[in-house]
Tab-separated table of C-alpha atoms in Angstrom:
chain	number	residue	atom	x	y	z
A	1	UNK	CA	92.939	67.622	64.284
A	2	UNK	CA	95.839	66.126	66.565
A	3	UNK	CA	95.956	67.142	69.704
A	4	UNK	CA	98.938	66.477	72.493
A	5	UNK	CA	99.325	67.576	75.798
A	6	UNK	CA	100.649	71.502	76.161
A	7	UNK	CA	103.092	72.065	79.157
A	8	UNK	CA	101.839	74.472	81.665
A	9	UNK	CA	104.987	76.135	80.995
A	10	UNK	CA	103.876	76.760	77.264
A	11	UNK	CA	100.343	77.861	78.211
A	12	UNK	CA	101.916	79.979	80.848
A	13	UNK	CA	103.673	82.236	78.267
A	14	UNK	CA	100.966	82.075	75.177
A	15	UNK	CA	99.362	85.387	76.938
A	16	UNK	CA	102.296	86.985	76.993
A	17	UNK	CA	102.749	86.492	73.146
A	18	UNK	CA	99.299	87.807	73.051
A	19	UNK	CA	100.120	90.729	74.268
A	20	UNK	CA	102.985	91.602	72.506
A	21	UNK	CA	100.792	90.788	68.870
A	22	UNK	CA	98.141	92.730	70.196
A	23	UNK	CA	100.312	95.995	70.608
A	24	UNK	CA	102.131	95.278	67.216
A	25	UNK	CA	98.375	94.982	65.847
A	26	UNK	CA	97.445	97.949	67.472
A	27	UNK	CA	100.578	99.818	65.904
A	28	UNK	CA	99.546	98.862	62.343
A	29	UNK	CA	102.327	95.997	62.265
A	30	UNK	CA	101.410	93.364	59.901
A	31	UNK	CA	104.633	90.706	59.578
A	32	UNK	CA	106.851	90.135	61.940
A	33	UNK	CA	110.201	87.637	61.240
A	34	UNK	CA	110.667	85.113	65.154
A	35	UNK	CA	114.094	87.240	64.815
A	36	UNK	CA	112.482	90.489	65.710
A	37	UNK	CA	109.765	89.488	67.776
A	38	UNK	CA	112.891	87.531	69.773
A	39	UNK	CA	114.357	90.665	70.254
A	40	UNK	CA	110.814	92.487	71.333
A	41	UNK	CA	109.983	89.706	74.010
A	42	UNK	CA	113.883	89.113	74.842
A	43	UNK	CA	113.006	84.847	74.537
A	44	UNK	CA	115.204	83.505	71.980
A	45	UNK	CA	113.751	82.912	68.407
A	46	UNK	CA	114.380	78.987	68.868
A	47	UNK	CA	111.904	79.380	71.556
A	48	UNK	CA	109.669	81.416	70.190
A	49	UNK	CA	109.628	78.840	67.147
A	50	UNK	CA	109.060	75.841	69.776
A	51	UNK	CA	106.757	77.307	71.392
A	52	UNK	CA	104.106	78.081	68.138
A	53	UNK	CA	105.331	74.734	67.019
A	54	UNK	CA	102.991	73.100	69.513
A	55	UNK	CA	100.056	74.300	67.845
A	56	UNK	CA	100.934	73.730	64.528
A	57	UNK	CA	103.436	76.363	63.696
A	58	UNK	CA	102.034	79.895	62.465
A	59	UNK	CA	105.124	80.784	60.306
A	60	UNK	CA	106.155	80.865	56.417
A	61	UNK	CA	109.573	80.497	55.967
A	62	UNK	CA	110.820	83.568	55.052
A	63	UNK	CA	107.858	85.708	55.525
A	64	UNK	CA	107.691	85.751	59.100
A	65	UNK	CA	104.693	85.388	60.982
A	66	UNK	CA	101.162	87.618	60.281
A	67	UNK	CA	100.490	89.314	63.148
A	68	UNK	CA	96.989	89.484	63.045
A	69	UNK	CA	96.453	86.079	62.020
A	70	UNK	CA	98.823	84.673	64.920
A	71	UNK	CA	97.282	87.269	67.478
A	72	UNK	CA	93.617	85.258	66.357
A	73	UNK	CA	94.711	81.992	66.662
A	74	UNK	CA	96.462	82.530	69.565
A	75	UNK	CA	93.240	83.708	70.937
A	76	UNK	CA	91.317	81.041	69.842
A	77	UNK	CA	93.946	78.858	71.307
A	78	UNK	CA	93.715	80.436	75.017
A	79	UNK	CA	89.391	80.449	74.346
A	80	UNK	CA	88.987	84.284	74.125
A	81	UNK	CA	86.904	83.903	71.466
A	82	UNK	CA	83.883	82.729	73.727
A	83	UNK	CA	82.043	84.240	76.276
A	84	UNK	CA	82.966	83.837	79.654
A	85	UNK	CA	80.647	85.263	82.312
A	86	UNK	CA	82.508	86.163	85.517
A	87	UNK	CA	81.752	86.946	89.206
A	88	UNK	CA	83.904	88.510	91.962
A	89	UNK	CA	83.282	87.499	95.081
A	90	UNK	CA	84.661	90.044	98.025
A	91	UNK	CA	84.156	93.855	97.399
A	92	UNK	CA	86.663	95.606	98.986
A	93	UNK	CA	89.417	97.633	96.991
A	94	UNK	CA	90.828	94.766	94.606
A	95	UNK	CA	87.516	92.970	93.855
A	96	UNK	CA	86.598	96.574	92.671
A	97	UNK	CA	89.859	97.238	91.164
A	98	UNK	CA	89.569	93.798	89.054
A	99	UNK	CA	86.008	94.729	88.851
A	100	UNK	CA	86.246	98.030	86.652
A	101	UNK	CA	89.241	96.595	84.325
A	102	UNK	CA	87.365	97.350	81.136
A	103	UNK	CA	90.019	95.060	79.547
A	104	UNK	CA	88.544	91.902	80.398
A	105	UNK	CA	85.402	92.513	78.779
A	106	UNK	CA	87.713	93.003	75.211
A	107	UNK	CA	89.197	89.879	75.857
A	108	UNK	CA	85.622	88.301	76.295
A	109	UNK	CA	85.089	88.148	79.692
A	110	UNK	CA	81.827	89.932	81.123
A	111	UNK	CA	81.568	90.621	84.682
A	112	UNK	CA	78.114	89.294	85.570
A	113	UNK	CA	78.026	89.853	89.722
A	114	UNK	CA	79.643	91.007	92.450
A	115	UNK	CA	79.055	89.196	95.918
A	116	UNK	CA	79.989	90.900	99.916
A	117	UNK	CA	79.232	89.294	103.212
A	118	UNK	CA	79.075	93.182	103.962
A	119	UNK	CA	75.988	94.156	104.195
A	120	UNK	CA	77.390	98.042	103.525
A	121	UNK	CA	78.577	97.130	100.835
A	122	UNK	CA	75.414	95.334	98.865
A	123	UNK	CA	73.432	97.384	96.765
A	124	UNK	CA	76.521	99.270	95.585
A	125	UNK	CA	77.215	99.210	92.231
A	126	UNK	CA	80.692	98.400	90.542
A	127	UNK	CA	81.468	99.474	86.700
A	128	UNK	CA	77.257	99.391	86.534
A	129	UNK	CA	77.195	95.567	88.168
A	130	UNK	CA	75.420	95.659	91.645
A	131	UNK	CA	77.029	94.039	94.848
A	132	UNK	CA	74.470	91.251	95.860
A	133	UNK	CA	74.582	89.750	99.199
A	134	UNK	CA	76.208	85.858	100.185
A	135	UNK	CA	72.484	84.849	100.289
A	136	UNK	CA	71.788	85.281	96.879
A	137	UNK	CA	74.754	83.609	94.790
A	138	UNK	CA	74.177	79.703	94.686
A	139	UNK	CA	70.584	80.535	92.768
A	140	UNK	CA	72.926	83.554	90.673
A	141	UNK	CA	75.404	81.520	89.701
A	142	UNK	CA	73.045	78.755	88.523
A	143	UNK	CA	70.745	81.128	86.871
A	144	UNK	CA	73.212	83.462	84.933
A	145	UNK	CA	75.855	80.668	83.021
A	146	UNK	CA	78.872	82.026	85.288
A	147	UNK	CA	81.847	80.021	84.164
A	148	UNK	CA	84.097	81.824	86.674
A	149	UNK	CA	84.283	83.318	89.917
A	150	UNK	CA	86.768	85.592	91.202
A	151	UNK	CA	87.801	85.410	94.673
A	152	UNK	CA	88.808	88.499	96.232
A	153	UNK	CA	88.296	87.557	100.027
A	154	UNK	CA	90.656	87.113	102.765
A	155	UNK	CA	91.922	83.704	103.575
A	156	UNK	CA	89.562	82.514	106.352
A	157	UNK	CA	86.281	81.550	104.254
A	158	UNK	CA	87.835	80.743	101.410
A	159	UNK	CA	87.837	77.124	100.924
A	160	UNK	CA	83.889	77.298	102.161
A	161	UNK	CA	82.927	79.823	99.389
A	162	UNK	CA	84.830	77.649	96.574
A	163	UNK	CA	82.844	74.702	97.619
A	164	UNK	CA	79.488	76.165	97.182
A	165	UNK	CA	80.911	77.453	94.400
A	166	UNK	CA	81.759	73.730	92.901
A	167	UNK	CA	78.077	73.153	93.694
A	168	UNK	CA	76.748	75.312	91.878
A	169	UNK	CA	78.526	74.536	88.623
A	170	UNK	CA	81.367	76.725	88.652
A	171	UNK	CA	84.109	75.575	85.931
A	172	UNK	CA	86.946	78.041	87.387
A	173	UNK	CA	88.379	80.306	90.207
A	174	UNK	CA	90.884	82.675	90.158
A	175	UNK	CA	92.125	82.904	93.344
A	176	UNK	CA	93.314	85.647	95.180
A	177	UNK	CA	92.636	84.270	98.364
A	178	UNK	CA	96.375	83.768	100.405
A	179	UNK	CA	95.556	80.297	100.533
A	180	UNK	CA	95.580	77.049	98.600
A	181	UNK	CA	92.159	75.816	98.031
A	182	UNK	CA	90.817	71.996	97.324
A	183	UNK	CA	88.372	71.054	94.457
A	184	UNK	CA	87.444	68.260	92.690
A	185	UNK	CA	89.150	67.157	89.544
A	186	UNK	CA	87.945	69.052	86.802
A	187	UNK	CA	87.439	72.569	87.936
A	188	UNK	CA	90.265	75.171	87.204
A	189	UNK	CA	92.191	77.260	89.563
A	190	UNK	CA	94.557	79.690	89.038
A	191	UNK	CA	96.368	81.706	92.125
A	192	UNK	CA	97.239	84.832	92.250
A	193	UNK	CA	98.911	84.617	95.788
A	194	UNK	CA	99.993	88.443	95.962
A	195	UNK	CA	102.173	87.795	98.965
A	196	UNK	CA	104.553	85.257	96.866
A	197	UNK	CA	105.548	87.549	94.078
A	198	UNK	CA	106.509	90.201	96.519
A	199	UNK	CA	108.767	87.477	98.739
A	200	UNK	CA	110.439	86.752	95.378
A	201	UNK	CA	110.905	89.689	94.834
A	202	UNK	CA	112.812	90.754	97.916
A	203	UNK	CA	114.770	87.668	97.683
A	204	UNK	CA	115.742	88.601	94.431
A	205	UNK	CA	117.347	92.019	95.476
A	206	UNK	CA	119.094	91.178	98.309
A	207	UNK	CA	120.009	88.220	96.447
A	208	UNK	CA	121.879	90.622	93.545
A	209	UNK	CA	123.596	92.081	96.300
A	210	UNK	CA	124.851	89.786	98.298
A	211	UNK	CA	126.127	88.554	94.517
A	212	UNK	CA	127.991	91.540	94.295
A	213	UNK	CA	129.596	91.578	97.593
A	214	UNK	CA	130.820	88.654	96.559
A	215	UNK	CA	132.121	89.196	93.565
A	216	UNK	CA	134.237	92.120	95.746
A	217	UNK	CA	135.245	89.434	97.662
A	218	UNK	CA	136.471	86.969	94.941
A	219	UNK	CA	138.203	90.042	93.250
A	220	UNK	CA	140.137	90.752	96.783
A	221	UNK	CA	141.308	87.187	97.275
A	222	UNK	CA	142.849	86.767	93.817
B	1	UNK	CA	129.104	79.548	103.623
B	2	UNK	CA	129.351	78.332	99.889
B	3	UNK	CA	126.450	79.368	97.879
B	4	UNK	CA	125.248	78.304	94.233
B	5	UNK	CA	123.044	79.693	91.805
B	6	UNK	CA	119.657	78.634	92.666
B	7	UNK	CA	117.047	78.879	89.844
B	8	UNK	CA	113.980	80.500	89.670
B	9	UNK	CA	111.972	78.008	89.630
B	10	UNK	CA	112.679	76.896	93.249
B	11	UNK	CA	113.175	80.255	94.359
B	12	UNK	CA	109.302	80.448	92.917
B	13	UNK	CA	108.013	77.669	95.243
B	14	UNK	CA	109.510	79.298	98.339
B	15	UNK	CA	107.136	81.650	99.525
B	16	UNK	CA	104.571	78.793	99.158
B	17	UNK	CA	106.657	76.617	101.731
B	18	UNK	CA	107.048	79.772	103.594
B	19	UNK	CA	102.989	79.955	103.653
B	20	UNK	CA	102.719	76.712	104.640
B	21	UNK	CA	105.208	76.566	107.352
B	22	UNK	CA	103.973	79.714	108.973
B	23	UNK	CA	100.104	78.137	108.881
B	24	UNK	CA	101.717	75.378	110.802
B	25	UNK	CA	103.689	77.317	112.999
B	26	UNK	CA	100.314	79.534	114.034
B	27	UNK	CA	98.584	76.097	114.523
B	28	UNK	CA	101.174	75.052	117.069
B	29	UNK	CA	102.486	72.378	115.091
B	30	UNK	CA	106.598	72.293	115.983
B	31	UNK	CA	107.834	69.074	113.526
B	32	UNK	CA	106.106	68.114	110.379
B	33	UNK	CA	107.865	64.972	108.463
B	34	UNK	CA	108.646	65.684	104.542
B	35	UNK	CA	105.693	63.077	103.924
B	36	UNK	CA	103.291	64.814	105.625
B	37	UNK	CA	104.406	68.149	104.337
B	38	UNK	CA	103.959	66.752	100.900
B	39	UNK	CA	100.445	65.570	101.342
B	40	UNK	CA	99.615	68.877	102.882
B	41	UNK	CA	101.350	70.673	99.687
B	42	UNK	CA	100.603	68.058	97.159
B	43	UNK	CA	104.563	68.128	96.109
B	44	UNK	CA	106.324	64.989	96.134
B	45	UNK	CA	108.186	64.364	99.221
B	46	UNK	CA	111.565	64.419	97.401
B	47	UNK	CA	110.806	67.342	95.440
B	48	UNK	CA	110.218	68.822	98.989
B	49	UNK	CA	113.936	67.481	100.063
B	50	UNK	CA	115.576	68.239	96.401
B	51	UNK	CA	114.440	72.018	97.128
B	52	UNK	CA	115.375	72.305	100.708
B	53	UNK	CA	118.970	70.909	100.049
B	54	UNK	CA	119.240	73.725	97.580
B	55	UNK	CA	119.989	75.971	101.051
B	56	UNK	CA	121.678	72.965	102.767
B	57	UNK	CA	118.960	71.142	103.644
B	58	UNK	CA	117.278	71.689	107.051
B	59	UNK	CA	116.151	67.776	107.685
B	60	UNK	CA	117.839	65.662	110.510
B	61	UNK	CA	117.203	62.169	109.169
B	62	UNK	CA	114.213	60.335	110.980
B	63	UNK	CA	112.868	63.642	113.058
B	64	UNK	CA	111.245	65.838	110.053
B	65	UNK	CA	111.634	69.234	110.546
B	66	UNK	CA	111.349	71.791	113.033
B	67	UNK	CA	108.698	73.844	111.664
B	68	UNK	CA	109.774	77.345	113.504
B	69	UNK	CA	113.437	76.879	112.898
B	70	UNK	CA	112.503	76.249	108.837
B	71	UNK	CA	110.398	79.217	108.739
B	72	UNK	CA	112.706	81.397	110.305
B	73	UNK	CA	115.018	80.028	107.793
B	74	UNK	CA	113.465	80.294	104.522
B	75	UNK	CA	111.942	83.600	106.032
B	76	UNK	CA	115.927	85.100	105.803
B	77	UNK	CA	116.313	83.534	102.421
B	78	UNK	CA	113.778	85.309	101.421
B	79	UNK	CA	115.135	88.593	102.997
B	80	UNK	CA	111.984	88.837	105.264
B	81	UNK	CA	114.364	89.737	108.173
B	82	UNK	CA	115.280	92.893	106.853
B	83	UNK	CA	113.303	95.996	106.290
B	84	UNK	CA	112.260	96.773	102.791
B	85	UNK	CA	110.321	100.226	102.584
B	86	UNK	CA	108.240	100.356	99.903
B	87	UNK	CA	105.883	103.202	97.591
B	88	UNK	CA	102.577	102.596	95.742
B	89	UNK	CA	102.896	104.517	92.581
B	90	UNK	CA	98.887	104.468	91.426
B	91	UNK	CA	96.268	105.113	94.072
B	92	UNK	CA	93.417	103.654	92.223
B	93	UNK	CA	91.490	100.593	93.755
B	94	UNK	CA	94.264	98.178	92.723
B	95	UNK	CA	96.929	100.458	94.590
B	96	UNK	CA	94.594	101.122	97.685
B	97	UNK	CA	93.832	97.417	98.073
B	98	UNK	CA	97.674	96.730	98.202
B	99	UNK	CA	98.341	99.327	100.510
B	100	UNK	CA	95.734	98.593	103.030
B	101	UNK	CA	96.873	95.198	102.972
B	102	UNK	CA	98.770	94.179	106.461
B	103	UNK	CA	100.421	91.235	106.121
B	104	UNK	CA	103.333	93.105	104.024
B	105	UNK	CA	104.010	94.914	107.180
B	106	UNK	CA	104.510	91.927	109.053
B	107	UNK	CA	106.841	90.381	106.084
B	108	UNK	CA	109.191	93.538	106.578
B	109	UNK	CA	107.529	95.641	104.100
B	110	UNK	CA	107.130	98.642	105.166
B	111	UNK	CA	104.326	100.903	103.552
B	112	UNK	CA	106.279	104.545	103.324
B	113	UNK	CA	104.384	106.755	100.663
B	114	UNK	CA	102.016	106.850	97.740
B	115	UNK	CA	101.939	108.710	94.613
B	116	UNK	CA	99.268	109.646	92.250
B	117	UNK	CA	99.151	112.028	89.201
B	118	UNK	CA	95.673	112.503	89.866
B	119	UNK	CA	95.243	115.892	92.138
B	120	UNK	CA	91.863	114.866	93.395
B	121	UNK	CA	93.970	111.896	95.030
B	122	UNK	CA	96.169	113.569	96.424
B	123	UNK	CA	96.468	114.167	100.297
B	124	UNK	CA	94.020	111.368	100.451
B	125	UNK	CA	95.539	108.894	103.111
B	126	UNK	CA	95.438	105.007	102.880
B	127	UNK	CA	96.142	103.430	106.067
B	128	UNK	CA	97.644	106.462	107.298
B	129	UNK	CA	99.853	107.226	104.727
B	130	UNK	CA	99.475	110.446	102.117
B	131	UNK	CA	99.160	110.473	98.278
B	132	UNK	CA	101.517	112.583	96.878
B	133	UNK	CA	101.698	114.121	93.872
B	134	UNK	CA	104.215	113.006	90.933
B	135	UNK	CA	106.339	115.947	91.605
B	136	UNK	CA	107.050	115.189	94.659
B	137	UNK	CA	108.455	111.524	93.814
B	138	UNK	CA	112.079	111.741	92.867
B	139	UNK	CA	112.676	113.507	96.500
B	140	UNK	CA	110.562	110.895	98.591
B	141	UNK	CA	112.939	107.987	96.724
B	142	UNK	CA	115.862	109.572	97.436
B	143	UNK	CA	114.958	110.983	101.027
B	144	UNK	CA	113.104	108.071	102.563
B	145	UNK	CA	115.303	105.032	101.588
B	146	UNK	CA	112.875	103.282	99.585
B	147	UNK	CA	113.640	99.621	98.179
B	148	UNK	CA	110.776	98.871	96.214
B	149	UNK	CA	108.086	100.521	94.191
B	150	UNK	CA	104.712	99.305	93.680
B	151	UNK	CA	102.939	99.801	89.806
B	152	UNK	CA	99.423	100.159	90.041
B	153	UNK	CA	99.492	102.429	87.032
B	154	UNK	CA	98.344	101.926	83.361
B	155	UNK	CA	100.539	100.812	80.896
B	156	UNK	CA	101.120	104.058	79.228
B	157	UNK	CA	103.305	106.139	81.040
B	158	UNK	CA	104.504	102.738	83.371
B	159	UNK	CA	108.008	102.883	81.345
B	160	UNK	CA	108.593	106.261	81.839
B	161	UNK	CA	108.005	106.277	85.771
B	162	UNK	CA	110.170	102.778	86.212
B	163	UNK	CA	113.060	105.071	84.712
B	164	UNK	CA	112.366	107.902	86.914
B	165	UNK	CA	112.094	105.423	89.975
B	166	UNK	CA	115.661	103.764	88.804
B	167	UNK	CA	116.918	107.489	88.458
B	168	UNK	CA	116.408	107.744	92.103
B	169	UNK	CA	117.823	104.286	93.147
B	170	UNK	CA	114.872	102.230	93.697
B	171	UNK	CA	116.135	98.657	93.439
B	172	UNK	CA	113.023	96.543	92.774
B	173	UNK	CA	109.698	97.298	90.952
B	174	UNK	CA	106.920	95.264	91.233
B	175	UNK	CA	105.047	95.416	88.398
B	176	UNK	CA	101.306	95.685	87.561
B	177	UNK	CA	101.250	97.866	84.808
B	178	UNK	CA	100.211	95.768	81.700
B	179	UNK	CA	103.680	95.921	79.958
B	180	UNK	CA	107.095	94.526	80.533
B	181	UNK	CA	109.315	97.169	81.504
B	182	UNK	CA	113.264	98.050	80.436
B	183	UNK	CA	115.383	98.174	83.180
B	184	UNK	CA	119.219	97.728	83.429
B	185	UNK	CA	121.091	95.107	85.030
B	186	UNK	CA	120.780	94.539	88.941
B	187	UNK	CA	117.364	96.292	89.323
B	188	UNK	CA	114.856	93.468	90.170
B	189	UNK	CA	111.376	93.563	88.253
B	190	UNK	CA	108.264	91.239	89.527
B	191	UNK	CA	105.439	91.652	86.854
B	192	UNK	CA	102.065	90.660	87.968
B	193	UNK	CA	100.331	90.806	84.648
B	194	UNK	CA	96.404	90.398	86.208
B	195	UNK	CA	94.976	89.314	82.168
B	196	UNK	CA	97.912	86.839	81.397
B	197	UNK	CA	96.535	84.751	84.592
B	198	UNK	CA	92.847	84.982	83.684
B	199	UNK	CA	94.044	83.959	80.269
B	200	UNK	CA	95.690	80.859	81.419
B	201	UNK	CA	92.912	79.795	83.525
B	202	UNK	CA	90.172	80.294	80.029
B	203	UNK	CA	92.469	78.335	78.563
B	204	UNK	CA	92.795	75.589	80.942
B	205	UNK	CA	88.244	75.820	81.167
B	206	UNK	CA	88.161	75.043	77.724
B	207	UNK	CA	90.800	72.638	77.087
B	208	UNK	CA	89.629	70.810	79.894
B	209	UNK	CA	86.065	70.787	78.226
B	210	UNK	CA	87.814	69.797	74.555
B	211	UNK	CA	89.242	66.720	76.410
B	212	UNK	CA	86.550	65.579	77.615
B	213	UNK	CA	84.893	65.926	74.191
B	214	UNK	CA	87.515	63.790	72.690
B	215	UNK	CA	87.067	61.171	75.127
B	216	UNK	CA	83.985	61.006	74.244
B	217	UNK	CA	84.629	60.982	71.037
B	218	UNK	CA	87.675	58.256	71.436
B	219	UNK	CA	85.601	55.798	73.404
B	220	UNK	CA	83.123	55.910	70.575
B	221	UNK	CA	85.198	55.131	67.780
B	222	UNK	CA	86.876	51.649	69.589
């Protein structure tokens, strides 16, 4: 099979098309024309089109595209069909909250461990998975195949705990931590830096109004 | 002050300079040269300069930049000078973590109310402030002057609470609930969809492992 380089643009939105195939699968849907599912996602259809193109191209010209089959393949395309075992290191409300999302195990990823410098907090369990103390995850995470660890800690600590997590054979964080981390080539990160969305998100409304005074403005001087 | 559409995508990377600058600023650094900020960033220096000029550049040639003044700077593009009050709707972990979380205070977002349709929830307080119950939204919108509302609620039901919300003149929703929502024009939506991100980074494990495969595989075939 060929294989080219995928923008991380590309990758970036195959979940979302995964998501929308998965409701129309769950609503009994079972053909869908780029036209319509255009109009669901609000992406154009020449986009849509591009975008499947990449890997192959799931349509038949005229017949649309079968939603279950595309909602498979894209699945096999982002790897959720294999196992990933998971840990979440840092037990306080959103390393629980990320902890109990049954959701993730559907989508093949099976929360393994949960890790807290607290010593309140170990022996606690989360969604049936005990809280184990910092002592005991370099042996866990070599013992139990954990592909990736989830860190839900604050900032200071955070770059330490990745690297003993790169030591121990860790292939992936997803970071929640407010702060960039370093590892070697090879291991995956993907941040979720809370803070960032919410900043563009305020920028974004007083943005629209500043827009509109404006626009008042404009109107006036004409 | 002339002003031009700026696109997303910069608008994206702002917070992260924002991040940066502010670690700098607490570490008593006052001037940082668009070199060294890329090294510490891993941008490109003129990708650094390209996105700065976007807001008329802050650079005098040959002294780098004043890291307070740029902070303070990109911290009012941003809107982080002005108050933004702000609900949790959703008092589950994901919603408690978000509201006991204090650096959105000291952003200018201020923590006002939180709302739950679950009565054992409610008069609960997180970080001092009460869970309400869904009845008593529409009033606490309109009373209290509230920008933004916070998702932390399934997906079912997430549409029919952003209406209510935009009912009652909320003007930005940030988004958690595992769907894209339907609002109209000029009311800002952030989505944070939790899975999409863990998808991206399964995908990025096992592609990475694939290449490395084919390498492999590539070197043995010359």
């Amino acid at each position: 099979m060929e294989e080219k380089e995928i923008s991380q643009a590309v990758i970036g939105r195959l979940p979302r098309y995964f998501r929308y195939l998965e409701e129309l699968k769950d609503g009994g849907v079972e053909r869908i024309s780029s036209q319509d599912l255009s109009e669901l996602m609000k992406v154009t259809a020449s986009q849509i089109r591009q975008d499947l193109n990449n890997f192959g191209g799931f349509g038949q010209q005229g017949y649309g595209y079968n939603v279950e089959y595309l909602y498979d393949e894209i699945g096999k395309i982002l790897g959720l069909n294999r196992k990933h075992n998971f840990i979440i290191v840092g037990a306080g409300n959103l390393g629980r909250a990320l902890g109990n999302y049954l959701n993730f195990e559907r989508r093949g990823f099976i929360f393994k461990g949960m890790f807290d410098r607290n010593p309140e907090f170990v022996g606690e369990r989360v969604r049936g998975v005990e809280v184990m103390s910092m002592e005991e995850l370099d042996s866990f995470v070599r013992e139990n195949d954990i592909d990736i660890a989830v860190l839900t800690i604050p900032k200071t600590g955070a770059r330490e705990v990745a690297e003993q997590l790169v030591k121990n054979g860790i292939r992936g964080i997803w970071n929640f931590a407010h702060v960039d981390l370093n590892v070697p080539e090879g291991i995956q990160v993907e941040n979720v830096h809370l803070s960032d969305s919410l900043m563009k998100l305020s920028y974004n409304i007083d943005r629209y109004e500043k827009g509109i005074d404006m626009r008042v403005e404009g109107e006036r001087e004409e």
